[in-house]
Structures are given as structure tokens and as C-alpha cells.
mmCIF file of N, CA and C in Angstrom:
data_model
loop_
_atom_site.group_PDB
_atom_site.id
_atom_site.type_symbol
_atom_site.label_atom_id
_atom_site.label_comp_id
_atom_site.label_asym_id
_atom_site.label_seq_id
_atom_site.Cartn_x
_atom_site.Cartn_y
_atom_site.Cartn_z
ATOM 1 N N UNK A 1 -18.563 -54.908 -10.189
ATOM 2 C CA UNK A 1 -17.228 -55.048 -10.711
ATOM 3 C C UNK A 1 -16.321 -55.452 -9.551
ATOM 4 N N UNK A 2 -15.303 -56.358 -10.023
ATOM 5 C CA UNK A 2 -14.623 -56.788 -8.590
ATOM 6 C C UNK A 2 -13.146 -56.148 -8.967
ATOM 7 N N UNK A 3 -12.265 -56.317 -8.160
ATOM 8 C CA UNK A 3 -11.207 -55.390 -8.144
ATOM 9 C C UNK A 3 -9.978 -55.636 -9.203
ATOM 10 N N UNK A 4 -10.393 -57.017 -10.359
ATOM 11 C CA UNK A 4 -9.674 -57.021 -11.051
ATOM 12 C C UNK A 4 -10.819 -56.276 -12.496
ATOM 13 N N UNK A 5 -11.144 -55.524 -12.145
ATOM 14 C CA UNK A 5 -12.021 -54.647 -12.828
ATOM 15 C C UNK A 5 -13.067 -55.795 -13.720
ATOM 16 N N UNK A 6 -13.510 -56.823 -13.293
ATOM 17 C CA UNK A 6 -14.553 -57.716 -13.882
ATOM 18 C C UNK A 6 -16.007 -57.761 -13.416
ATOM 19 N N UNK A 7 -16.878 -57.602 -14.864
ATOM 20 C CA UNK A 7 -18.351 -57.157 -14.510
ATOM 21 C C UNK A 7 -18.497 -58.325 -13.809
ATOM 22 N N UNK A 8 -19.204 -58.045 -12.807
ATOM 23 C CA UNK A 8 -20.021 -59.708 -12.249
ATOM 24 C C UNK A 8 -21.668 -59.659 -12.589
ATOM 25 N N UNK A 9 -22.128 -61.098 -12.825
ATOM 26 C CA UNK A 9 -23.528 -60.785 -12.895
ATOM 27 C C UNK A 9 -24.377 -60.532 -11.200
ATOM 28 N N UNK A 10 -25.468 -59.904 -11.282
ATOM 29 C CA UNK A 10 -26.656 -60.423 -9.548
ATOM 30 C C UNK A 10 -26.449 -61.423 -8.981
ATOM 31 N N UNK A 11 -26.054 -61.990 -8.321
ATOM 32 C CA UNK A 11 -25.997 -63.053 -7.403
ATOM 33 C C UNK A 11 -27.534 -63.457 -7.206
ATOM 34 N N UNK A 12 -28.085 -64.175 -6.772
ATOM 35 C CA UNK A 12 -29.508 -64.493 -6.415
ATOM 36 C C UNK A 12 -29.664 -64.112 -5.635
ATOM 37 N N UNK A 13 -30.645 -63.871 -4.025
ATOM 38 C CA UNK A 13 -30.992 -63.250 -3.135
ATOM 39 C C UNK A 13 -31.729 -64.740 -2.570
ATOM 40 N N UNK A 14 -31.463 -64.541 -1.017
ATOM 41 C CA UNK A 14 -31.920 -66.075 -0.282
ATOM 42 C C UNK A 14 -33.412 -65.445 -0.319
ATOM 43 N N UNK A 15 -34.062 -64.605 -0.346
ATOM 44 C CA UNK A 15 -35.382 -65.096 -0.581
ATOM 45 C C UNK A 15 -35.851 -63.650 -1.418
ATOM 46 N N UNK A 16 -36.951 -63.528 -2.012
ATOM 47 C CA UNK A 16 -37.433 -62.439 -3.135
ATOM 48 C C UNK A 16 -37.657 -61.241 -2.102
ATOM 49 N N UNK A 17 -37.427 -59.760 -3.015
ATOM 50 C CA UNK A 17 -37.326 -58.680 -2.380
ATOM 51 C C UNK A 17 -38.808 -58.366 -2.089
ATOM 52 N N UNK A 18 -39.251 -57.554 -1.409
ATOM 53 C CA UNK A 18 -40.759 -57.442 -0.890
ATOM 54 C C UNK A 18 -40.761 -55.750 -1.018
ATOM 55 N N UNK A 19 -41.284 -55.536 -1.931
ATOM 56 C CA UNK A 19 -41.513 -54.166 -2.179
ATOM 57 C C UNK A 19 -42.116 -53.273 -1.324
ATOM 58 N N UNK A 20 -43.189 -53.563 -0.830
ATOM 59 C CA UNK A 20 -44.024 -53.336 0.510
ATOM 60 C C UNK A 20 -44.434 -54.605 0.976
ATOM 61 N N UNK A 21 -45.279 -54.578 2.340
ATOM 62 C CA UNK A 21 -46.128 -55.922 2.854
ATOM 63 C C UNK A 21 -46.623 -56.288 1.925
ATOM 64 N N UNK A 22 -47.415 -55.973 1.382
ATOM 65 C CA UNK A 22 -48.038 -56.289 0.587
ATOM 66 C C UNK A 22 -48.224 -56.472 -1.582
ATOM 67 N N UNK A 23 -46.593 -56.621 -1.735
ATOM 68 C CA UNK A 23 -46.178 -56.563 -3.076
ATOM 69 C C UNK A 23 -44.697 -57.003 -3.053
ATOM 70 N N UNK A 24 -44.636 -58.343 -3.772
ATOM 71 C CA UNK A 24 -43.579 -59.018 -3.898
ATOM 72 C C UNK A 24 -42.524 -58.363 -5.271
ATOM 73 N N UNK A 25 -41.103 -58.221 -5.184
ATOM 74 C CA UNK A 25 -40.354 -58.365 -6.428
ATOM 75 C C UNK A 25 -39.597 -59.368 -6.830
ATOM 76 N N UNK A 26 -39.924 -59.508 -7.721
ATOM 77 C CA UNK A 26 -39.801 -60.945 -8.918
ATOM 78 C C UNK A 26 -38.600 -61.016 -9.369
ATOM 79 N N UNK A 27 -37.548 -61.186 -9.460
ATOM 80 C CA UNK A 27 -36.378 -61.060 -10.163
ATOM 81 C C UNK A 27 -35.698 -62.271 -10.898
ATOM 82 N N UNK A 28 -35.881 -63.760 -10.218
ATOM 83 C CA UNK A 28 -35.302 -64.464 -11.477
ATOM 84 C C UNK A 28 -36.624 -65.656 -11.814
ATOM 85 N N UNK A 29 -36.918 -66.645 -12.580
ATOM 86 C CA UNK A 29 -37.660 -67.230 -12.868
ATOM 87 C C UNK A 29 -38.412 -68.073 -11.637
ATOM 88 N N UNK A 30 -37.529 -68.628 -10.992
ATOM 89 C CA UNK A 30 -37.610 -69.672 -9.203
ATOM 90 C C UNK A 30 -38.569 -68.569 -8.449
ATOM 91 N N UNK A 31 -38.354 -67.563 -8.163
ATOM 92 C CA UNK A 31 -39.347 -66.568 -7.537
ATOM 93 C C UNK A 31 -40.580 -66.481 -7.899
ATOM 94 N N UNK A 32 -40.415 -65.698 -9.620
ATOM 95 C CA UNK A 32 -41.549 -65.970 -10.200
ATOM 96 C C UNK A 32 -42.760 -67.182 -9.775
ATOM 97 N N UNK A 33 -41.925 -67.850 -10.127
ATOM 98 C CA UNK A 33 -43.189 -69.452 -10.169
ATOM 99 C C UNK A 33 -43.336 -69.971 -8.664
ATOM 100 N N UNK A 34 -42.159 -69.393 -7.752
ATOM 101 C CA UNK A 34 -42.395 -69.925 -6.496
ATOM 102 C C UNK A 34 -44.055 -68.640 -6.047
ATOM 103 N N UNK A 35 -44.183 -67.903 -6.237
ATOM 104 C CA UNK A 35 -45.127 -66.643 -5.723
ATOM 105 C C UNK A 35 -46.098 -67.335 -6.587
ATOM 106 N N UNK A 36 -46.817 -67.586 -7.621
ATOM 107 C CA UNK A 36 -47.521 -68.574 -8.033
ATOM 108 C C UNK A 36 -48.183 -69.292 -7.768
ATOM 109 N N UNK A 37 -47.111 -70.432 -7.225
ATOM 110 C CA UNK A 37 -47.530 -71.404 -6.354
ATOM 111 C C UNK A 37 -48.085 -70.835 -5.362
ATOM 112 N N UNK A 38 -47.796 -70.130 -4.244
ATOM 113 C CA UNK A 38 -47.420 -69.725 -3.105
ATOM 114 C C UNK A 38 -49.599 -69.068 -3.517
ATOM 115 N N UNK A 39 -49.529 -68.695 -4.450
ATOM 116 C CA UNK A 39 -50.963 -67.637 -4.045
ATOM 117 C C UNK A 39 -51.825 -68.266 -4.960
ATOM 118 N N UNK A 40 -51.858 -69.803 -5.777
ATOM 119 C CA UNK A 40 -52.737 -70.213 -6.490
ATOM 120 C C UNK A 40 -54.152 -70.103 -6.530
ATOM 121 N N UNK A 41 -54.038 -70.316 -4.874
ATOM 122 C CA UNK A 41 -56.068 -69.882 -4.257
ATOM 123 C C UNK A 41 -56.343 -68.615 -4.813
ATOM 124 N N UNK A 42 -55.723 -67.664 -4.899
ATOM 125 C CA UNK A 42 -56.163 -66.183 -5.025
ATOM 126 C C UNK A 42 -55.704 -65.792 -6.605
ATOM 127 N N UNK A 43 -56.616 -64.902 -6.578
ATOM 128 C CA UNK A 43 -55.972 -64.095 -7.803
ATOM 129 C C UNK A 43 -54.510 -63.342 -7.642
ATOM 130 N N UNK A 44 -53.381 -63.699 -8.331
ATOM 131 C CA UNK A 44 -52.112 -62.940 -8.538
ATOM 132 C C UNK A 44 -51.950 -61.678 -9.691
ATOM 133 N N UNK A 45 -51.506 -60.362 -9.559
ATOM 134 C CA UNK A 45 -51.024 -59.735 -10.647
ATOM 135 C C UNK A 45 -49.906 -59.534 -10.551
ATOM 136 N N UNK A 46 -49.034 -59.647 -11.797
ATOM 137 C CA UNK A 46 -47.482 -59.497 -11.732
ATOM 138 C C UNK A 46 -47.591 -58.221 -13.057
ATOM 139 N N UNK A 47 -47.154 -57.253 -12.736
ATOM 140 C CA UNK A 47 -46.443 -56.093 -13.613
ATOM 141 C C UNK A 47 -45.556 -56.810 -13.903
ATOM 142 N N UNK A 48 -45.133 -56.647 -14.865
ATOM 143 C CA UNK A 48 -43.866 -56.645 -15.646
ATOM 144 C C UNK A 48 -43.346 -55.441 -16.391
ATOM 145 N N UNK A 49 -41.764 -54.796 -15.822
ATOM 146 C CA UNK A 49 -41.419 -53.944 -16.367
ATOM 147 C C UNK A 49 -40.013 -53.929 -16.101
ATOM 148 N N UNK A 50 -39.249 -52.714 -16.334
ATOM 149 C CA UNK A 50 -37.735 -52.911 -16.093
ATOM 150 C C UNK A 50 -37.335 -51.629 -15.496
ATOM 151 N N UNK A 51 -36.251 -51.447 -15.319
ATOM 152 C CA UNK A 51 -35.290 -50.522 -14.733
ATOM 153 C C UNK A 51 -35.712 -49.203 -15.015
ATOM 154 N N UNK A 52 -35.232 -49.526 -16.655
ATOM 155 C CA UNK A 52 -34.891 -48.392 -17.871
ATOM 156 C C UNK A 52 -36.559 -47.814 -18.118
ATOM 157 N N UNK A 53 -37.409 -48.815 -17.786
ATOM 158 C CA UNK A 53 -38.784 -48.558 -18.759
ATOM 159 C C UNK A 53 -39.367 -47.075 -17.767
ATOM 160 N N UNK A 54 -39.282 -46.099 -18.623
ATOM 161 C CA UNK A 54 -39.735 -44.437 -18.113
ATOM 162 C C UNK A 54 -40.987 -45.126 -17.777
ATOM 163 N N UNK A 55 -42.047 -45.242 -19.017
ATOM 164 C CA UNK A 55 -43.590 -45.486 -18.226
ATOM 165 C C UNK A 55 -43.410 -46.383 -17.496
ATOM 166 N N UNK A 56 -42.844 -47.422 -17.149
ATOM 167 C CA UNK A 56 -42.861 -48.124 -15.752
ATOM 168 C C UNK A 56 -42.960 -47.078 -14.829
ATOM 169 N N UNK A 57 -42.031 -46.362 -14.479
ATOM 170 C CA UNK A 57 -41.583 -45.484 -13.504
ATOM 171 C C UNK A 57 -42.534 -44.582 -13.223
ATOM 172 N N UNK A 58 -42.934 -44.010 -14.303
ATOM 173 C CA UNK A 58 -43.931 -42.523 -14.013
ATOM 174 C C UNK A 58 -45.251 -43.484 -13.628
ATOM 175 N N UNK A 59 -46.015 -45.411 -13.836
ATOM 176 C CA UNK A 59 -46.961 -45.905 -13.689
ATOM 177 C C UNK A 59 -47.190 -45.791 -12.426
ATOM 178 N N UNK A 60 -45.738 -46.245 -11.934
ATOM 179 C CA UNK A 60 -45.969 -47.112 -10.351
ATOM 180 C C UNK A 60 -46.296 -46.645 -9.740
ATOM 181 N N UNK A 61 -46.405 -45.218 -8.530
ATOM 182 C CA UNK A 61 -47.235 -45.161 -7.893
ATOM 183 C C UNK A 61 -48.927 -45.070 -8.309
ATOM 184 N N UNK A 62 -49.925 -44.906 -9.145
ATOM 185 C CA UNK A 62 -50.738 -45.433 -9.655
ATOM 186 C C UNK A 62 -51.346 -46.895 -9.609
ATOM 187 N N UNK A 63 -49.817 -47.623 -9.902
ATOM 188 C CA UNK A 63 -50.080 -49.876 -9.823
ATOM 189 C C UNK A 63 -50.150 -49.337 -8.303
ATOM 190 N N UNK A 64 -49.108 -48.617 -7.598
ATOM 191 C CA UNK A 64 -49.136 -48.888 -5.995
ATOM 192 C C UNK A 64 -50.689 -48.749 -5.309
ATOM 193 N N UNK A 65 -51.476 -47.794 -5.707
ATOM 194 C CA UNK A 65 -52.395 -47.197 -5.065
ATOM 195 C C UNK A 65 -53.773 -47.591 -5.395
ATOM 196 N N UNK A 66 -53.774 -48.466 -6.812
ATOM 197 C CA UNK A 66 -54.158 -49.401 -6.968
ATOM 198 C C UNK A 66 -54.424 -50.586 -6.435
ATOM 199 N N UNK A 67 -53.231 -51.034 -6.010
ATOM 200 C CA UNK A 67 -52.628 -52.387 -4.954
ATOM 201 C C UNK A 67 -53.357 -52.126 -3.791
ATOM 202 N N UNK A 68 -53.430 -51.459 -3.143
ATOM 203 C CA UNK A 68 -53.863 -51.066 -1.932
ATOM 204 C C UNK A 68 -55.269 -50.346 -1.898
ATOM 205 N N UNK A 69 -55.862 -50.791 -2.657
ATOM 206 C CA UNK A 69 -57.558 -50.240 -2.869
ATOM 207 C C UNK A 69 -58.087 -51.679 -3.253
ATOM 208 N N UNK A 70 -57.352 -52.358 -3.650
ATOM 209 C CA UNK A 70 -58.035 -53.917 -3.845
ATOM 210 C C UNK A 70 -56.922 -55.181 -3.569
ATOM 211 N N UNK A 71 -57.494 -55.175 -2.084
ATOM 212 C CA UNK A 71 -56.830 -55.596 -1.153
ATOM 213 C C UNK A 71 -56.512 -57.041 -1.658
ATOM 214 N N UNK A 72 -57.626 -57.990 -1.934
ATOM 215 C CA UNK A 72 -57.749 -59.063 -1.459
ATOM 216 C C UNK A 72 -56.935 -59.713 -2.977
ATOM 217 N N UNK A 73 -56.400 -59.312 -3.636
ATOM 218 C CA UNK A 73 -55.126 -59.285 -4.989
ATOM 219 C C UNK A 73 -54.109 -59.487 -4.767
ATOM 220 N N UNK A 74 -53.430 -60.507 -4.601
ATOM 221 C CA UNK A 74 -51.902 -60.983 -4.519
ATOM 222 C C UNK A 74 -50.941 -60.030 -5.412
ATOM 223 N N UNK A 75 -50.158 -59.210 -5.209
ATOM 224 C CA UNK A 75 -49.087 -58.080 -6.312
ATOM 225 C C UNK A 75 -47.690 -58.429 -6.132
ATOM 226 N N UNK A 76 -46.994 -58.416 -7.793
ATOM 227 C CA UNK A 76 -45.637 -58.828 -7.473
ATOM 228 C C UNK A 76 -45.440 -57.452 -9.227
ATOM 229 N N UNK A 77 -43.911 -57.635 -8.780
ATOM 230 C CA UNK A 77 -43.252 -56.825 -9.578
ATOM 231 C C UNK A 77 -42.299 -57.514 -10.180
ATOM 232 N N UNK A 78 -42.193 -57.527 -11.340
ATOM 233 C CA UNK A 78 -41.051 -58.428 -12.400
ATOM 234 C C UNK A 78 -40.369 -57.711 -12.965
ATOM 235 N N UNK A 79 -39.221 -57.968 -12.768
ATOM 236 C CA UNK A 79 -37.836 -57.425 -13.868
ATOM 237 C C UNK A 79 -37.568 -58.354 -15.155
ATOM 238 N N UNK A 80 -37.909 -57.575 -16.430
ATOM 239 C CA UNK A 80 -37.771 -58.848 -17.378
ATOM 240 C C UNK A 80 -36.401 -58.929 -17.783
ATOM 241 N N UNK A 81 -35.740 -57.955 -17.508
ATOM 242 C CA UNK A 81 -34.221 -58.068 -17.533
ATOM 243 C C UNK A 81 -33.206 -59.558 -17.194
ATOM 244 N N UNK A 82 -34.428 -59.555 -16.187
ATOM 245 C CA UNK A 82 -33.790 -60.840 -14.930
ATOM 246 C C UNK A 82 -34.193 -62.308 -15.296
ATOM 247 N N UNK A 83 -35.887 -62.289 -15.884
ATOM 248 C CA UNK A 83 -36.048 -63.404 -16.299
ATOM 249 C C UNK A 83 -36.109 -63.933 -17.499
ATOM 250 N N UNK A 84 -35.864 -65.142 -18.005
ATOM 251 C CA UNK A 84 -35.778 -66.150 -18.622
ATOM 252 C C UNK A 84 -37.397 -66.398 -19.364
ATOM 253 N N UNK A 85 -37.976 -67.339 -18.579
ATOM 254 C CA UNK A 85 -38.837 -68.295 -18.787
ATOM 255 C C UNK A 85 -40.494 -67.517 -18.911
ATOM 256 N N UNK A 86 -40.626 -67.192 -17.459
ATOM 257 C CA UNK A 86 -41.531 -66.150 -17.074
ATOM 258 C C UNK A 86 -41.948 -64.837 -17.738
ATOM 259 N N UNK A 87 -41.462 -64.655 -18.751
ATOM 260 C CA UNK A 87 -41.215 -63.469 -19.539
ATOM 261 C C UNK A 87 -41.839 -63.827 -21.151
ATOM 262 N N UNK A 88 -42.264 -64.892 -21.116
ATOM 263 C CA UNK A 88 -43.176 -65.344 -22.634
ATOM 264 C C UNK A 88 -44.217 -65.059 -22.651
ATOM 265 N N UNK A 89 -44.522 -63.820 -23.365
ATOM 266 C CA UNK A 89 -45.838 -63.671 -23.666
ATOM 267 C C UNK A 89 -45.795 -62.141 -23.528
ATOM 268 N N UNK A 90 -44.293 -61.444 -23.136
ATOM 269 C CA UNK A 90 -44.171 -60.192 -22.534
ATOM 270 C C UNK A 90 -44.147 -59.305 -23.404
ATOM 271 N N UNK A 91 -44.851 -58.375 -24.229
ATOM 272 C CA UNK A 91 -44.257 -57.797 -25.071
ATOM 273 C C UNK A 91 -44.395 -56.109 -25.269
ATOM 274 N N UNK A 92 -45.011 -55.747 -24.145
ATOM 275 C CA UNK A 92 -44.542 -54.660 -23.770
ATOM 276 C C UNK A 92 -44.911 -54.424 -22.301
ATOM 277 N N UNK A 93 -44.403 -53.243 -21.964
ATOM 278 C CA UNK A 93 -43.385 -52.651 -20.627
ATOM 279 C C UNK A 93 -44.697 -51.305 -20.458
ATOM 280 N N UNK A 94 -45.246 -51.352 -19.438
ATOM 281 C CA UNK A 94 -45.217 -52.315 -18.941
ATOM 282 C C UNK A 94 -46.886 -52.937 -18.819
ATOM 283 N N UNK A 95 -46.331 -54.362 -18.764
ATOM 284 C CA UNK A 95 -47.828 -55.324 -18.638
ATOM 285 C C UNK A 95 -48.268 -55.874 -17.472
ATOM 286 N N UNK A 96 -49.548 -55.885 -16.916
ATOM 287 C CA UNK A 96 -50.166 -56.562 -15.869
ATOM 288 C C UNK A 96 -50.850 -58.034 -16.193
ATOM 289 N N UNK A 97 -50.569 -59.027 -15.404
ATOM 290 C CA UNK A 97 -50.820 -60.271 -16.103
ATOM 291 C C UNK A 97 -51.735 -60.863 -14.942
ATOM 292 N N UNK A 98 -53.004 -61.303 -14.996
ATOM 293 C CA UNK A 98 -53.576 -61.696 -13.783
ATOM 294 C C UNK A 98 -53.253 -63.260 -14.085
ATOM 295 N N UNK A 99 -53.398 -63.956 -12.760
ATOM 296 C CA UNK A 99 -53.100 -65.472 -12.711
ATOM 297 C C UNK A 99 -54.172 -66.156 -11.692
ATOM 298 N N UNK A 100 -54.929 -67.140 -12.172
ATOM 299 C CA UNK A 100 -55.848 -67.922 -11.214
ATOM 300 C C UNK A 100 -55.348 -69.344 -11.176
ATOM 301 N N UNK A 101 -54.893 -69.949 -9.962
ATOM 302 C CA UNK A 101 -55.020 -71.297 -9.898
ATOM 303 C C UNK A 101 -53.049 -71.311 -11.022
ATOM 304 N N UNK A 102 -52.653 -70.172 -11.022
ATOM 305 C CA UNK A 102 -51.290 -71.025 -11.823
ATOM 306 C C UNK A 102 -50.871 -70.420 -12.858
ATOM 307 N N UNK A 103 -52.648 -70.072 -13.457
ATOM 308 C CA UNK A 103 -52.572 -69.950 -15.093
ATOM 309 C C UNK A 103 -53.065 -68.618 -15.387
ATOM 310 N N UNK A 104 -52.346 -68.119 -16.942
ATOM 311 C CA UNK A 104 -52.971 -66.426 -17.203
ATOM 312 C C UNK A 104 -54.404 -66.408 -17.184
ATOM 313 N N UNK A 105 -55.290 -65.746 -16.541
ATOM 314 C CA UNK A 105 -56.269 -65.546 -16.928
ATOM 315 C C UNK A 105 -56.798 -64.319 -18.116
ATOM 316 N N UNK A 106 -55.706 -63.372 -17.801
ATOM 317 C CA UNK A 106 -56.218 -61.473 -18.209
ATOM 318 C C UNK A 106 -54.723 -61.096 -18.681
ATOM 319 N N UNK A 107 -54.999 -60.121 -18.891
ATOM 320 C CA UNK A 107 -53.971 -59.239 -19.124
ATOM 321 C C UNK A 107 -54.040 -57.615 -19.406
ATOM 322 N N UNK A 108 -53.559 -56.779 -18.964
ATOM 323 C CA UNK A 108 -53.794 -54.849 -19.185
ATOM 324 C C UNK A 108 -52.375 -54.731 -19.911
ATOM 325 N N UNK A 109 -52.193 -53.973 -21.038
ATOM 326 C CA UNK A 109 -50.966 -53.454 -21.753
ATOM 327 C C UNK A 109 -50.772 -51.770 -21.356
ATOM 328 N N UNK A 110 -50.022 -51.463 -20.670
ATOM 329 C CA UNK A 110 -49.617 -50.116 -20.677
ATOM 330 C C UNK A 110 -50.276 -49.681 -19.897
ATOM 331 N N UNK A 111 -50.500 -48.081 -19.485
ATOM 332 C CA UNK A 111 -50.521 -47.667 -18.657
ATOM 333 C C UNK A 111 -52.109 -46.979 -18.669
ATOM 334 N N UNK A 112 -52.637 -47.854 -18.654
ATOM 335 C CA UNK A 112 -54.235 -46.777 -18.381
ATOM 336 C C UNK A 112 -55.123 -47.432 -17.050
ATOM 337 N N UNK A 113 -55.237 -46.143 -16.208
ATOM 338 C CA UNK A 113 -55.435 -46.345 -14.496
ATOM 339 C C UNK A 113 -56.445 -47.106 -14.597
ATOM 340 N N UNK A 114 -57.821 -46.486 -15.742
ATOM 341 C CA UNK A 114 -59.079 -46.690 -15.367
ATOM 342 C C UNK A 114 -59.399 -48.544 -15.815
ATOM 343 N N UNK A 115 -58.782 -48.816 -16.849
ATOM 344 C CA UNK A 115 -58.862 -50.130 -17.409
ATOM 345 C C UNK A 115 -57.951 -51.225 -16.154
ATOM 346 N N UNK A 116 -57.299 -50.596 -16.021
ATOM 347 C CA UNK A 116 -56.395 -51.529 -15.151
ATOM 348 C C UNK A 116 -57.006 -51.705 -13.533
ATOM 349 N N UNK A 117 -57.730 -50.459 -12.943
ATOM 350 C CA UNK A 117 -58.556 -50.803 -11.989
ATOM 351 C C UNK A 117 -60.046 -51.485 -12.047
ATOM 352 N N UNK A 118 -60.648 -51.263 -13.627
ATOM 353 C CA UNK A 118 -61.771 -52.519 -13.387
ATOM 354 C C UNK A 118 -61.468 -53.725 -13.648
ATOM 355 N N UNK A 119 -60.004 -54.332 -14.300
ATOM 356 C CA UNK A 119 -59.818 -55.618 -14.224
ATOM 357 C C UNK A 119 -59.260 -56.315 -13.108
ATOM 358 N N UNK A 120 -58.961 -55.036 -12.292
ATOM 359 C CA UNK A 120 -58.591 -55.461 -10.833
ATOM 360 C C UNK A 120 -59.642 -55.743 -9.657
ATOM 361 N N UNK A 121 -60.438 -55.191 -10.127
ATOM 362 C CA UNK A 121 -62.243 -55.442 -9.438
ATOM 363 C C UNK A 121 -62.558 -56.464 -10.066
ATOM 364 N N UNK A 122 -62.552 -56.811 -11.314
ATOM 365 C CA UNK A 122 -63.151 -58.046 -11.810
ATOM 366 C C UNK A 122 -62.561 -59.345 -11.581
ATOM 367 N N UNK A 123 -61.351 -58.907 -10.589
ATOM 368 C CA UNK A 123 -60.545 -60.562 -10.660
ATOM 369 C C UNK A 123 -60.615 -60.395 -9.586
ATOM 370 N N UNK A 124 -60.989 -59.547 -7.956
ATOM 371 C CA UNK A 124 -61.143 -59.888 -7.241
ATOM 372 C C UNK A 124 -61.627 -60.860 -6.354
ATOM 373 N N UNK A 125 -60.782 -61.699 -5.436
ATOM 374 C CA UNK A 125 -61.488 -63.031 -5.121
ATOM 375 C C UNK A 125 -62.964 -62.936 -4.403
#
């Protein structure tokens, strides 16, 4: 809010937030697809979830510890709040979407550790 009491929207950020070394956050569509590009050789997973989403919240350390047991997995975090484009196909909170070469390969819905760590072994490069 600026001082004539007007909501403003996020401004963009000169480059995407980095959750840890090793886990990017996603926030408007240009990020999205730039991290994409950026890891086509490798397998990518992008969570998708939001602010508000409780099981997001109570997931993440779980996606985190996950992330870091299967190393060789490109990880990003998406706000669908934020995006546009990147967000087709999203339809619940929260989803893991694997990507090879660009394109969806997989997908995990919701929050179950054990399913979500053998598709994370199985897409390992």
C-alpha cells in the first residue's frame, strides 16, 4: 500500500528467489519457463502451491528432504497465485510436475511422501 492508501501489485524481482542452493522459487510465468529452459538436460520438478495452501505448508519440509536425497533433480517452487500461463493443468495444491527436455513428463497430486519419492527415483537422471 503506498501512502495514498493504494494496494499496489509485486513488482517483479531482477532475478527468481532461490529458496535454498539448491531449489528455485517460481513466481511469475518468465521465471517459470526461464528455469525450464535453463535445466532441459535434466529432469526438473516444480511443486506448485500457494501461500494460503495449509497442506502446502505442513508438505514442505518433507518436498525439502526429499530434494536433498535425490540430488541429481532440478527443484523449483511455484506460486499459482502469481502465474498466468504456467499454471494449466494445475488443479490441485499441492502438485509436483516432473519436466524432461521442456515437456511434462509425470505428475504426484497431494501429499503422499512415499509415492512422491519413487517418482523422484524414477526420473532421476
Amino acid at each position: 500500500m503506498d501512502a495514498d492508501g493504494i494496494i499496489l501489485q509485486p513488482q517483479p524481482k531482477d532475478k527468481p528467489a532461490m529458496i535454498s542452493a539448491h531449489m528455485a522459487g517460481l513466481r511469475t510465468d518468465d521465471e517459470f519457463f526461464t528455469f525450464l529452459r535453463e535445466n532441459k538436460s535434466n529432469t526438473a520438478v516444480v511443486q506448485f502451491g500457494a501461500s494460503w495452501c495449509t497442506k502446502c505448508a505442513e508438505f514442505f519440509p518433507t518436498w525439502y528432504k526429499l530434494s536433498k536425497k535425490h540430488t541429481q533433480v532440478k527443484y523449483a517452487v511455484a506460486q499459482v497465485d502469481t502465474l498466468k500461463h504456467a499454471i494449466r493443468g494445475v488443479k490441485y495444491s499441492p502438485s509436483f510436475h516432473f519436466y524432461r527436455g521442456g515437456r511434462l513428463v509425470d505428475r504426484v497430486l497431494g501429499k503422499e511422501p512415499q509415492r512422491l519419492d519413487d517418482h523422484l527415483w524414477m526420473h532421476q537422471d
